[in-house]
PDB file of C-alpha atoms in Angstrom:
ATOM      1  CA  UNK V1316      84.376 -14.219-262.073  1.00  0.00           C
ATOM      2  CA  UNK V1317      83.100 -13.575-265.570  1.00  0.00           C
ATOM      3  CA  UNK V1318      80.283 -16.096-265.018  1.00  0.00           C
ATOM      4  CA  UNK V1319      79.059 -14.225-261.929  1.00  0.00           C
ATOM      5  CA  UNK V1320      79.012 -10.928-263.805  1.00  0.00           C
ATOM      6  CA  UNK V1321      76.893 -12.494-266.539  1.00  0.00           C
ATOM      7  CA  UNK V1322      74.386 -14.037-264.077  1.00  0.00           C
ATOM      8  CA  UNK V1323      73.895 -10.965-261.863  1.00  0.00           C
ATOM      9  CA  UNK V1324      71.812  -8.888-264.360  1.00  0.00           C
ATOM     10  CA  UNK V1325      69.558 -11.902-264.958  1.00  0.00           C
ATOM     11  CA  UNK V1326      69.092 -12.396-261.229  1.00  0.00           C
ATOM     12  CA  UNK V1327      68.172  -8.764-260.755  1.00  0.00           C
ATOM     13  CA  UNK V1328      65.635  -8.919-263.568  1.00  0.00           C
ATOM     14  CA  UNK V1329      64.083 -12.089-262.114  1.00  0.00           C
ATOM     15  CA  UNK V1330      63.796 -10.558-258.666  1.00  0.00           C
ATOM     16  CA  UNK V1331      62.221  -7.468-260.146  1.00  0.00           C
ATOM     17  CA  UNK V1332      59.658  -9.501-261.998  1.00  0.00           C
ATOM     18  CA  UNK V1333      58.799 -11.463-258.845  1.00  0.00           C
ATOM     19  CA  UNK V1334      58.436  -8.235-256.876  1.00  0.00           C
ATOM     20  CA  UNK V1335      56.121  -6.741-259.497  1.00  0.00           C
ATOM     21  CA  UNK V1336      53.980  -9.894-259.522  1.00  0.00           C
ATOM     22  CA  UNK V1337      53.783  -9.942-255.708  1.00  0.00           C
ATOM     23  CA  UNK V1338      52.678  -6.306-255.543  1.00  0.00           C
ATOM     24  CA  UNK V1339      50.088  -6.914-258.266  1.00  0.00           C
ATOM     25  CA  UNK V1340      48.708  -9.948-256.479  1.00  0.00           C
ATOM     26  CA  UNK V1341      48.495  -8.060-253.173  1.00  0.00           C
ATOM     27  CA  UNK V1342      46.480  -5.209-254.665  1.00  0.00           C
ATOM     28  CA  UNK V1343      44.305  -7.711-256.541  1.00  0.00           C
ATOM     29  CA  UNK V1344      43.292  -9.636-253.413  1.00  0.00           C
ATOM     30  CA  UNK V1345      43.221  -6.657-251.047  1.00  0.00           C
ATOM     31  CA  UNK V1346      39.433  -6.023-251.508  1.00  0.00           C
ATOM     32  CA  UNK V1347      38.738  -9.580-250.345  1.00  0.00           C
ATOM     33  CA  UNK V1348      40.849  -9.454-247.179  1.00  0.00           C
ATOM     34  CA  UNK V1349      37.999  -8.111-244.945  1.00  0.00           C
ATOM     35  CA  UNK V1350      35.769 -11.026-245.988  1.00  0.00           C
ATOM     36  CA  UNK V1351      38.492 -13.576-245.304  1.00  0.00           C
ATOM     37  CA  UNK V1352      39.315 -11.842-242.047  1.00  0.00           C
ATOM     38  CA  UNK V1353      35.653 -12.122-240.932  1.00  0.00           C
ATOM     39  CA  UNK V1354      35.734 -15.865-241.555  1.00  0.00           C
ATOM     40  CA  UNK V1355      39.027 -16.321-239.689  1.00  0.00           C
ATOM     41  CA  UNK V1356      39.411 -17.177-236.020  1.00  0.00           C
ATOM     42  CA  UNK V1357      40.618 -14.858-233.255  1.00  0.00           C
ATOM     43  CA  UNK V1358      43.215 -12.440-234.623  1.00  0.00           C
ATOM     44  CA  UNK V1359      41.906 -12.702-238.187  1.00  0.00           C
ATOM     45  CA  UNK V1360      43.619 -13.663-241.418  1.00  0.00           C
ATOM     46  CA  UNK V1361      47.286 -12.568-241.378  1.00  0.00           C
ATOM     47  CA  UNK V1362      46.566 -10.521-238.240  1.00  0.00           C
ATOM     48  CA  UNK V1363      44.319  -8.000-240.017  1.00  0.00           C
ATOM     49  CA  UNK V1364      41.497  -8.149-237.442  1.00  0.00           C
ATOM     50  CA  UNK V1365      41.631  -4.897-235.521  1.00  0.00           C
ATOM     51  CA  UNK V1366      44.105  -3.497-238.009  1.00  0.00           C
ATOM     52  CA  UNK V1367      41.571  -1.620-240.127  1.00  0.00           C
ATOM     53  CA  UNK V1368      40.387  -4.466-242.359  1.00  0.00           C
ATOM     54  CA  UNK V1369      37.703  -6.120-240.079  1.00  0.00           C
ATOM     55  CA  UNK V1370      34.372  -6.643-241.908  1.00  0.00           C
ATOM     56  CA  UNK V1371      31.049  -5.695-240.240  1.00  0.00           C
ATOM     57  CA  UNK V1372      28.975  -8.633-238.982  1.00  0.00           C
ATOM     58  CA  UNK V1373      26.095  -9.650-241.229  1.00  0.00           C
ATOM     59  CA  UNK V1374      22.640  -8.818-239.832  1.00  0.00           C
ATOM     60  CA  UNK V1375      20.438 -11.785-238.844  1.00  0.00           C
ATOM     61  CA  UNK V1376      16.910 -11.760-240.237  1.00  0.00           C
ATOM     62  CA  UNK V1377      14.321 -11.941-237.452  1.00  0.00           C
ATOM     63  CA  UNK V1378      10.614 -11.500-236.783  1.00  0.00           C
ATOM     64  CA  UNK V1379       9.463  -9.589-233.716  1.00  0.00           C
ATOM     65  CA  UNK V1380       6.346  -9.055-231.603  1.00  0.00           C
ATOM     66  CA  UNK V1381       5.793  -6.334-228.976  1.00  0.00           C
ATOM     67  CA  UNK V1382       5.210  -7.097-225.305  1.00  0.00           C
ATOM     68  CA  UNK V1383       1.514  -6.369-224.675  1.00  0.00           C
ATOM     69  CA  UNK V1384      -0.873  -6.199-221.758  1.00  0.00           C
ATOM     70  CA  UNK V1385      -3.730  -8.667-222.025  1.00  0.00           C
ATOM     71  CA  UNK V1386      -5.559 -11.520-220.308  1.00  0.00           C
ATOM     72  CA  UNK V1387      -4.118 -15.035-220.188  1.00  0.00           C
ATOM     73  CA  UNK V1388      -5.919 -18.246-219.322  1.00  0.00           C
ATOM     74  CA  UNK V1389      -4.276 -21.461-218.221  1.00  0.00           C
ATOM     75  CA  UNK V1390      -6.174 -24.557-219.247  1.00  0.00           C
ATOM     76  CA  UNK V1391      -6.115 -28.332-219.036  1.00  0.00           C
ATOM     77  CA  UNK V1392      -7.069 -30.296-222.162  1.00  0.00           C
ATOM     78  CA  UNK V1393      -8.988 -33.501-221.398  1.00  0.00           C
ATOM     79  CA  UNK V1394     -11.357 -35.804-223.269  1.00  0.00           C
ATOM     80  CA  UNK V1395     -15.013 -36.407-222.483  1.00  0.00           C
ATOM     81  CA  UNK V1396     -18.363 -37.659-223.767  1.00  0.00           C
ATOM     82  CA  UNK V1397     -21.642 -35.951-224.576  1.00  0.00           C
ATOM     83  CA  UNK V1398     -24.503 -37.268-222.419  1.00  0.00           C
ATOM     84  CA  UNK V1399     -28.152 -36.470-221.924  1.00  0.00           C
ATOM     85  CA  UNK V1400     -28.440 -34.069-219.007  1.00  0.00           C
ATOM     86  CA  UNK V1401     -31.278 -36.126-217.530  1.00  0.00           C
ATOM     87  CA  UNK V1402     -30.736 -39.847-218.138  1.00  0.00           C
ATOM     88  CA  UNK V1403     -32.240 -42.646-216.067  1.00  0.00           C
ATOM     89  CA  UNK V1404     -32.312 -46.422-216.075  1.00  0.00           C
ATOM     90  CA  UNK V1405     -35.674 -48.109-215.581  1.00  0.00           C
ATOM     91  CA  UNK V1406     -35.938 -51.185-213.331  1.00  0.00           C
ATOM     92  CA  UNK V1407     -38.750 -53.664-212.656  1.00  0.00           C
ATOM     93  CA  UNK V1408     -40.337 -53.768-209.221  1.00  0.00           C
ATOM     94  CA  UNK V1409     -40.163 -57.582-209.153  1.00  0.00           C
ATOM     95  CA  UNK V1410     -37.986 -60.283-210.650  1.00  0.00           C
ATOM     96  CA  UNK V1411     -39.250 -62.618-213.340  1.00  0.00           C
ATOM     97  CA  UNK V1412     -39.431 -63.078-217.100  1.00  0.00           C
ATOM     98  CA  UNK V1413     -39.860 -60.252-219.604  1.00  0.00           C
ATOM     99  CA  UNK V1414     -43.300 -60.828-221.074  1.00  0.00           C
ATOM    100  CA  UNK V1415     -43.091 -57.950-223.530  1.00  0.00           C
ATOM    101  CA  UNK V1416     -41.319 -54.693-224.398  1.00  0.00           C
ATOM    102  CA  UNK V1417     -43.145 -51.835-226.104  1.00  0.00           C
ATOM    103  CA  UNK V1418     -40.445 -49.407-227.225  1.00  0.00           C
ATOM    104  CA  UNK V1419     -37.253 -49.449-229.318  1.00  0.00           C
ATOM    105  CA  UNK V1420     -34.128 -47.316-229.314  1.00  0.00           C
ATOM    106  CA  UNK V1421     -34.972 -43.831-230.577  1.00  0.00           C
ATOM    107  CA  UNK V1422     -38.641 -43.910-229.614  1.00  0.00           C
ATOM    108  CA  UNK V1423     -40.070 -40.962-227.703  1.00  0.00           C
ATOM    109  CA  UNK V1424     -41.921 -41.831-224.497  1.00  0.00           C
ATOM    110  CA  UNK V1425     -43.763 -39.829-221.880  1.00  0.00           C
ATOM    111  CA  UNK V1426     -43.485 -39.997-218.116  1.00  0.00           C
ATOM    112  CA  UNK V1427     -45.770 -42.719-216.746  1.00  0.00           C
ATOM    113  CA  UNK V1428     -45.762 -44.821-219.922  1.00  0.00           C
ATOM    114  CA  UNK V1429     -45.518 -48.611-219.543  1.00  0.00           C
ATOM    115  CA  UNK V1430     -42.306 -49.674-221.283  1.00  0.00           C
ATOM    116  CA  UNK V1431     -42.323 -53.430-220.479  1.00  0.00           C
ATOM    117  CA  UNK V1432     -44.170 -56.171-218.611  1.00  0.00           C
ATOM    118  CA  UNK V1433     -42.566 -58.669-216.227  1.00  0.00           C
ATOM    119  CA  UNK V1434     -44.158 -62.035-215.427  1.00  0.00           C
ATOM    120  CA  UNK V1435     -43.133 -62.999-211.858  1.00  0.00           C
ATOM    121  CA  UNK V1436     -44.799 -66.449-212.024  1.00  0.00           C
ATOM    122  CA  UNK V1437     -43.052 -69.504-210.604  1.00  0.00           C
ATOM    123  CA  UNK V1438     -43.585 -73.160-211.498  1.00  0.00           C
ATOM    124  CA  UNK V1439     -46.948 -74.159-210.071  1.00  0.00           C
ATOM    125  CA  UNK V1440     -47.809 -70.542-209.277  1.00  0.00           C
ATOM    126  CA  UNK V1441     -49.378 -67.896-211.447  1.00  0.00           C
ATOM    127  CA  UNK V1442     -49.083 -64.167-210.714  1.00  0.00           C
ATOM    128  CA  UNK V1443     -50.243 -61.083-212.498  1.00  0.00           C
ATOM    129  CA  UNK V1444     -47.742 -59.385-214.811  1.00  0.00           C
ATOM    130  CA  UNK V1445     -45.994 -56.374-213.352  1.00  0.00           C
ATOM    131  CA  UNK V1446     -45.494 -53.213-215.482  1.00  0.00           C
ATOM    132  CA  UNK V1447     -42.222 -51.286-215.800  1.00  0.00           C
ATOM    133  CA  UNK V1448     -43.118 -47.592-215.878  1.00  0.00           C
ATOM    134  CA  UNK V1449     -40.980 -44.694-217.189  1.00  0.00           C
ATOM    135  CA  UNK V1450     -40.219 -42.098-214.547  1.00  0.00           C
ATOM    136  CA  UNK V1451     -39.326 -39.350-217.067  1.00  0.00           C
ATOM    137  CA  UNK V1452     -40.252 -38.182-220.541  1.00  0.00           C
ATOM    138  CA  UNK V1453     -37.553 -38.545-223.167  1.00  0.00           C
ATOM    139  CA  UNK V1454     -35.969 -40.746-225.812  1.00  0.00           C
ATOM    140  CA  UNK V1455     -35.137 -44.445-225.474  1.00  0.00           C
ATOM    141  CA  UNK V1456     -31.337 -44.694-225.524  1.00  0.00           C
ATOM    142  CA  UNK V1457     -30.792 -48.371-224.684  1.00  0.00           C
ATOM    143  CA  UNK V1458     -32.874 -51.566-224.473  1.00  0.00           C
ATOM    144  CA  UNK V1459     -30.601 -54.037-222.652  1.00  0.00           C
ATOM    145  CA  UNK V1460     -33.200 -56.853-222.400  1.00  0.00           C
ATOM    146  CA  UNK V1461     -35.526 -58.657-224.795  1.00  0.00           C
ATOM    147  CA  UNK V1462     -38.754 -60.612-224.524  1.00  0.00           C
ATOM    148  CA  UNK V1463     -38.172 -63.872-222.598  1.00  0.00           C
ATOM    149  CA  UNK V1464     -35.128 -62.639-220.636  1.00  0.00           C
ATOM    150  CA  UNK V1465     -35.053 -63.327-216.908  1.00  0.00           C
ATOM    151  CA  UNK V1466     -34.542 -60.202-214.817  1.00  0.00           C
ATOM    152  CA  UNK V1467     -34.256 -59.155-211.195  1.00  0.00           C
ATOM    153  CA  UNK V1468     -35.212 -55.943-209.471  1.00  0.00           C
ATOM    154  CA  UNK V1469     -31.647 -54.739-210.148  1.00  0.00           C
ATOM    155  CA  UNK V1470     -31.725 -55.382-213.920  1.00  0.00           C
ATOM    156  CA  UNK V1471     -31.932 -52.372-216.248  1.00  0.00           C
ATOM    157  CA  UNK V1472     -34.851 -52.830-218.610  1.00  0.00           C
ATOM    158  CA  UNK V1473     -34.644 -49.513-220.465  1.00  0.00           C
ATOM    159  CA  UNK V1474     -32.449 -46.370-220.481  1.00  0.00           C
ATOM    160  CA  UNK V1475     -34.302 -43.130-221.168  1.00  0.00           C
ATOM    161  CA  UNK V1476     -32.735 -39.689-221.647  1.00  0.00           C
ATOM    162  CA  UNK V1477     -33.956 -36.140-222.201  1.00  0.00           C
ATOM    163  CA  UNK V1478     -32.006 -35.163-225.341  1.00  0.00           C
ATOM    164  CA  UNK V1479     -33.294 -31.596-225.318  1.00  0.00           C
ATOM    165  CA  UNK V1480     -30.540 -30.789-222.825  1.00  0.00           C
ATOM    166  CA  UNK V1481     -27.031 -32.248-223.140  1.00  0.00           C
ATOM    167  CA  UNK V1482     -23.936 -32.137-220.961  1.00  0.00           C
ATOM    168  CA  UNK V1483     -20.288 -33.173-221.162  1.00  0.00           C
ATOM    169  CA  UNK V1484     -18.857 -35.683-218.721  1.00  0.00           C
ATOM    170  CA  UNK V1485     -15.102 -35.864-218.300  1.00  0.00           C
ATOM    171  CA  UNK V1486     -12.470 -36.798-215.717  1.00  0.00           C
ATOM    172  CA  UNK V1487      -9.804 -34.402-214.440  1.00  0.00           C
ATOM    173  CA  UNK V1488      -6.344 -35.846-213.529  1.00  0.00           C
ATOM    174  CA  UNK V1489      -5.524 -35.793-209.818  1.00  0.00           C
ATOM    175  CA  UNK V1490      -2.842 -33.085-210.130  1.00  0.00           C
ATOM    176  CA  UNK V1491      -5.468 -30.647-211.465  1.00  0.00           C
ATOM    177  CA  UNK V1492      -8.319 -31.761-209.214  1.00  0.00           C
ATOM    178  CA  UNK V1493      -8.053 -28.794-206.818  1.00  0.00           C
ATOM    179  CA  UNK V1494      -8.558 -26.392-209.732  1.00  0.00           C
ATOM    180  CA  UNK V1495     -11.830 -28.038-210.799  1.00  0.00           C
ATOM    181  CA  UNK V1496     -14.565 -25.859-209.341  1.00  0.00           C
ATOM    182  CA  UNK V1497     -18.179 -25.197-210.235  1.00  0.00           C
ATOM    183  CA  UNK V1498     -18.557 -22.223-212.537  1.00  0.00           C
ATOM    184  CA  UNK V1499     -15.225 -22.655-214.366  1.00  0.00           C
ATOM    185  CA  UNK V1500     -15.488 -21.995-218.093  1.00  0.00           C
ATOM    186  CA  UNK V1501     -14.295 -24.367-220.782  1.00  0.00           C
ATOM    187  CA  UNK V1502     -13.947 -24.570-224.540  1.00  0.00           C
ATOM    188  CA  UNK V1503     -15.391 -27.693-226.149  1.00  0.00           C
ATOM    189  CA  UNK V1504     -14.418 -29.095-229.557  1.00  0.00           C
ATOM    190  CA  UNK V1505     -16.170 -32.022-231.192  1.00  0.00           C
ATOM    191  CA  UNK V1506     -14.721 -34.560-233.615  1.00  0.00           C
ATOM    192  CA  UNK V1507     -17.978 -34.452-235.597  1.00  0.00           C
ATOM    193  CA  UNK V1508     -17.788 -30.630-236.004  1.00  0.00           C
ATOM    194  CA  UNK V1509     -14.129 -29.815-236.762  1.00  0.00           C
ATOM    195  CA  UNK V1510     -13.048 -26.190-236.571  1.00  0.00           C
ATOM    196  CA  UNK V1511     -15.924 -25.135-234.295  1.00  0.00           C
ATOM    197  CA  UNK V1512     -15.696 -24.266-230.602  1.00  0.00           C
ATOM    198  CA  UNK V1513     -18.527 -24.336-228.047  1.00  0.00           C
ATOM    199  CA  UNK V1514     -18.498 -22.729-224.607  1.00  0.00           C
ATOM    200  CA  UNK V1515     -19.472 -24.631-221.469  1.00  0.00           C
ATOM    201  CA  UNK V1516     -19.484 -24.212-217.687  1.00  0.00           C
ATOM    202  CA  UNK V1517     -18.643 -26.726-214.971  1.00  0.00           C
ATOM    203  CA  UNK V1518     -21.929 -27.573-213.274  1.00  0.00           C
ATOM    204  CA  UNK V1519     -21.165 -30.679-211.212  1.00  0.00           C
ATOM    205  CA  UNK V1520     -17.959 -31.775-209.452  1.00  0.00           C
ATOM    206  CA  UNK V1521     -17.634 -35.137-207.727  1.00  0.00           C
ATOM    207  CA  UNK V1522     -16.572 -34.800-204.065  1.00  0.00           C
ATOM    208  CA  UNK V1523     -14.187 -37.768-204.312  1.00  0.00           C
ATOM    209  CA  UNK V1524     -11.582 -39.090-206.754  1.00  0.00           C
ATOM    210  CA  UNK V1525     -11.902 -42.440-208.438  1.00  0.00           C
ATOM    211  CA  UNK V1526      -9.490 -44.714-206.498  1.00  0.00           C
ATOM    212  CA  UNK V1527      -8.603 -46.707-209.630  1.00  0.00           C
ATOM    213  CA  UNK V1528      -8.016 -43.995-212.248  1.00  0.00           C
ATOM    214  CA  UNK V1529      -7.104 -41.232-209.744  1.00  0.00           C
ATOM    215  CA  UNK V1530      -9.344 -38.800-211.588  1.00  0.00           C
ATOM    216  CA  UNK V1531     -12.156 -36.473-210.573  1.00  0.00           C
ATOM    217  CA  UNK V1532     -15.449 -36.738-212.460  1.00  0.00           C
ATOM    218  CA  UNK V1533     -16.971 -33.431-213.529  1.00  0.00           C
ATOM    219  CA  UNK V1534     -19.926 -32.508-215.717  1.00  0.00           C
ATOM    220  CA  UNK V1535     -20.282 -29.384-217.821  1.00  0.00           C
ATOM    221  CA  UNK V1536     -23.338 -27.764-219.388  1.00  0.00           C
ATOM    222  CA  UNK V1537     -23.314 -25.993-222.746  1.00  0.00           C
ATOM    223  CA  UNK V1538     -23.850 -22.238-222.674  1.00  0.00           C
ATOM    224  CA  UNK V1539     -26.566 -20.741-224.827  1.00  0.00           C
ATOM    225  CA  UNK V1540     -29.102 -22.545-227.020  1.00  0.00           C
ATOM    226  CA  UNK V1541     -28.330 -26.174-227.850  1.00  0.00           C
ATOM    227  CA  UNK V1542     -26.954 -26.759-231.330  1.00  0.00           C
ATOM    228  CA  UNK V1543     -29.166 -29.430-232.956  1.00  0.00           C
ATOM    229  CA  UNK V1544     -26.081 -30.979-234.576  1.00  0.00           C
ATOM    230  CA  UNK V1545     -24.706 -32.030-231.180  1.00  0.00           C
ATOM    231  CA  UNK V1546     -25.803 -35.525-230.195  1.00  0.00           C
ATOM    232  CA  UNK V1547     -25.433 -37.686-227.132  1.00  0.00           C
ATOM    233  CA  UNK V1548     -22.555 -40.100-227.443  1.00  0.00           C
ATOM    234  CA  UNK V1549     -20.242 -37.738-229.332  1.00  0.00           C
ATOM    235  CA  UNK V1550     -16.559 -37.511-228.374  1.00  0.00           C
ATOM    236  CA  UNK V1551     -15.500 -34.124-226.973  1.00  0.00           C
ATOM    237  CA  UNK V1552     -12.176 -32.417-226.301  1.00  0.00           C
ATOM    238  CA  UNK V1553     -12.484 -30.071-223.328  1.00  0.00           C
ATOM    239  CA  UNK V1554     -10.121 -27.174-222.628  1.00  0.00           C
ATOM    240  CA  UNK V1555     -10.858 -26.454-218.961  1.00  0.00           C
ATOM    241  CA  UNK V1556      -9.779 -22.986-217.802  1.00  0.00           C
ATOM    242  CA  UNK V1557      -8.081 -23.543-214.429  1.00  0.00           C
ATOM    243  CA  UNK V1558      -6.794 -19.994-213.818  1.00  0.00           C
ATOM    244  CA  UNK V1559      -7.018 -16.525-215.361  1.00  0.00           C
ATOM    245  CA  UNK V1560      -4.914 -13.364-214.998  1.00  0.00           C
ATOM    246  CA  UNK V1561      -5.878 -10.011-216.443  1.00  0.00           C
ATOM    247  CA  UNK V1562      -3.830  -6.974-217.524  1.00  0.00           C
ATOM    248  CA  UNK V1563      -0.465  -8.765-217.477  1.00  0.00           C
ATOM    249  CA  UNK V1564       2.562  -8.611-219.808  1.00  0.00           C
ATOM    250  CA  UNK V1565       2.311 -11.297-222.486  1.00  0.00           C
ATOM    251  CA  UNK V1566       4.661 -12.533-225.215  1.00  0.00           C
ATOM    252  CA  UNK V1567       4.285 -15.368-227.763  1.00  0.00           C
ATOM    253  CA  UNK V1568       5.369 -18.719-226.399  1.00  0.00           C
ATOM    254  CA  UNK V1569       7.866 -19.296-229.243  1.00  0.00           C
ATOM    255  CA  UNK V1570       9.939 -16.273-228.117  1.00  0.00           C
ATOM    256  CA  UNK V1571      11.148 -18.043-224.964  1.00  0.00           C
ATOM    257  CA  UNK V1572      14.376 -20.098-225.011  1.00  0.00           C
ATOM    258  CA  UNK V1573      15.005 -22.610-222.210  1.00  0.00           C
ATOM    259  CA  UNK V1574      18.698 -22.648-221.274  1.00  0.00           C
ATOM    260  CA  UNK V1575      19.970 -24.673-218.339  1.00  0.00           C
ATOM    261  CA  UNK V1576      16.875 -24.006-216.248  1.00  0.00           C
ATOM    262  CA  UNK V1577      16.643 -20.309-217.222  1.00  0.00           C
ATOM    263  CA  UNK V1578      14.201 -18.577-219.542  1.00  0.00           C
ATOM    264  CA  UNK V1579      15.823 -16.240-222.065  1.00  0.00           C
ATOM    265  CA  UNK V1580      14.455 -13.950-224.778  1.00  0.00           C
ATOM    266  CA  UNK V1581      16.052 -11.512-227.224  1.00  0.00           C
ATOM    267  CA  UNK V1582      14.736  -8.021-227.800  1.00  0.00           C
ATOM    268  CA  UNK V1583      15.674  -5.556-230.545  1.00  0.00           C
ATOM    269  CA  UNK V1584      16.912  -2.118-229.431  1.00  0.00           C
ATOM    270  CA  UNK V1585      16.721   1.200-231.266  1.00  0.00           C
ATOM    271  CA  UNK V1586      19.952   0.484-233.186  1.00  0.00           C
ATOM    272  CA  UNK V1587      18.604  -2.818-234.511  1.00  0.00           C
ATOM    273  CA  UNK V1588      20.872  -4.849-232.259  1.00  0.00           C
ATOM    274  CA  UNK V1589      19.808  -7.946-230.340  1.00  0.00           C
ATOM    275  CA  UNK V1590      19.842  -7.747-226.554  1.00  0.00           C
ATOM    276  CA  UNK V1591      19.686 -10.906-224.433  1.00  0.00           C
ATOM    277  CA  UNK V1592      17.277 -10.796-221.481  1.00  0.00           C
ATOM    278  CA  UNK V1593      16.660 -13.373-218.769  1.00  0.00           C
ATOM    279  CA  UNK V1594      12.988 -13.387-217.776  1.00  0.00           C
ATOM    280  CA  UNK V1595      10.679 -14.892-215.184  1.00  0.00           C
ATOM    281  CA  UNK V1596       7.500 -16.602-216.369  1.00  0.00           C
ATOM    282  CA  UNK V1597       4.038 -16.769-214.778  1.00  0.00           C
ATOM    283  CA  UNK V1598       1.030 -18.443-216.396  1.00  0.00           C
ATOM    284  CA  UNK V1599       1.490 -20.284-219.688  1.00  0.00           C
ATOM    285  CA  UNK V1600      -0.815 -21.712-222.315  1.00  0.00           C
ATOM    286  CA  UNK V1601      -0.433 -23.079-225.828  1.00  0.00           C
ATOM    287  CA  UNK V1602       0.068 -19.638-227.414  1.00  0.00           C
ATOM    288  CA  UNK V1603       1.315 -17.113-224.833  1.00  0.00           C
ATOM    289  CA  UNK V1604       3.290 -16.791-221.618  1.00  0.00           C
ATOM    290  CA  UNK V1605       3.079 -14.211-218.855  1.00  0.00           C
ATOM    291  CA  UNK V1606       6.332 -12.336-218.145  1.00  0.00           C
ATOM    292  CA  UNK V1607       6.637 -11.242-214.508  1.00  0.00           C
ATOM    293  CA  UNK V1608      10.182  -9.806-214.691  1.00  0.00           C
ATOM    294  CA  UNK V1609      12.762  -8.845-217.307  1.00  0.00           C
ATOM    295  CA  UNK V1610      10.727  -7.024-219.968  1.00  0.00           C
ATOM    296  CA  UNK V1611       8.803  -3.789-220.374  1.00  0.00           C
ATOM    297  CA  UNK V1612       5.560  -3.179-222.214  1.00  0.00           C
ATOM    298  CA  UNK V1613       6.353  -2.318-225.848  1.00  0.00           C
ATOM    299  CA  UNK V1614       9.703  -4.146-226.013  1.00  0.00           C
ATOM    300  CA  UNK V1615      10.166  -5.842-229.385  1.00  0.00           C
ATOM    301  CA  UNK V1616      10.711  -9.531-228.641  1.00  0.00           C
ATOM    302  CA  UNK V1617      12.279 -11.781-231.292  1.00  0.00           C
ATOM    303  CA  UNK V1618       9.878 -14.631-232.122  1.00  0.00           C
ATOM    304  CA  UNK V1619      11.729 -16.126-235.124  1.00  0.00           C
ATOM    305  CA  UNK V1620      15.489 -16.374-235.674  1.00  0.00           C
ATOM    306  CA  UNK V1621      16.446 -16.023-231.996  1.00  0.00           C
ATOM    307  CA  UNK V1622      18.239 -19.377-231.887  1.00  0.00           C
ATOM    308  CA  UNK V1623      21.022 -17.943-234.085  1.00  0.00           C
ATOM    309  CA  UNK V1624      21.558 -14.761-232.051  1.00  0.00           C
ATOM    310  CA  UNK V1625      24.153 -13.649-229.540  1.00  0.00           C
ATOM    311  CA  UNK V1626      24.000 -10.585-227.338  1.00  0.00           C
ATOM    312  CA  UNK V1627      24.741  -7.471-229.430  1.00  0.00           C
ATOM    313  CA  UNK V1628      24.308  -9.057-232.865  1.00  0.00           C
ATOM    314  CA  UNK V1629      22.870  -6.768-235.552  1.00  0.00           C
ATOM    315  CA  UNK V1630      19.447  -7.824-236.858  1.00  0.00           C
ATOM    316  CA  UNK V1631      17.153  -7.063-239.756  1.00  0.00           C
ATOM    317  CA  UNK V1632      13.428  -7.108-238.947  1.00  0.00           C
ATOM    318  CA  UNK V1633      11.019  -8.608-241.471  1.00  0.00           C
ATOM    319  CA  UNK V1634       7.249  -8.988-241.345  1.00  0.00           C
TER     320      UNK V1634
END
């Protein structure tokens, strides 16, 4: 009995010390409870969520762009070659042996000039040499034959082109063939002139598709004066405008999120909260898309940071 009476005061003192330490610890960590509660799952740390300690959600940094009315063009990007607008192959009128050629690649010739002579003689027979005459004025582009070659009336002796006027020849894939019409505009970029764009119009459209490549041959003519830096034989990248719509609602292409077959964007409301909108899309190109339903002109559409948003999240707009 005496032992218990001696231990009881010590026990009370120990319990008091523990209680004081517990209270001190609680008040020391109390400022951090909202942060821990925000990181906790449903219900929060120690049940504090909804009990007055819930921390506000951090605002997501985003960039925005307003919905605007403008013109959008849909185009097909294809490759082509620069050719002389007027280019012909010259043939002999008779078969025989090339007795002489009078021009080289790059030479300028005039219509009616004799470009080569063909000797149609046979063993035991002698005939007069037959001239090959140029049917156009221009520049010699190719000389497929040389002196002494044997040719027929179907052999190309010389290729002559008028380099004062150039065109672009390209082939449109079958799925876009119905959109290829005379008068369509196009933007042309050349490997030899990086960073520069030239305008052209479709001038010639083949009535049939190539059965092997399933493409439609078209030719385009440059608009305006010819740039002397452009030469026949250059490689061209053609952006053919297949359709145009004016005065429609446009947003940057990067604003649109594809989710399970739907198109979704986020807009920012007057309270700087994100609002999820499902939209319908019309024409598209590399930079913009047409919105036919779901947005109003002037809505601020999130174009950067939208992949981390949920409906109702607070946001902070930056330039």
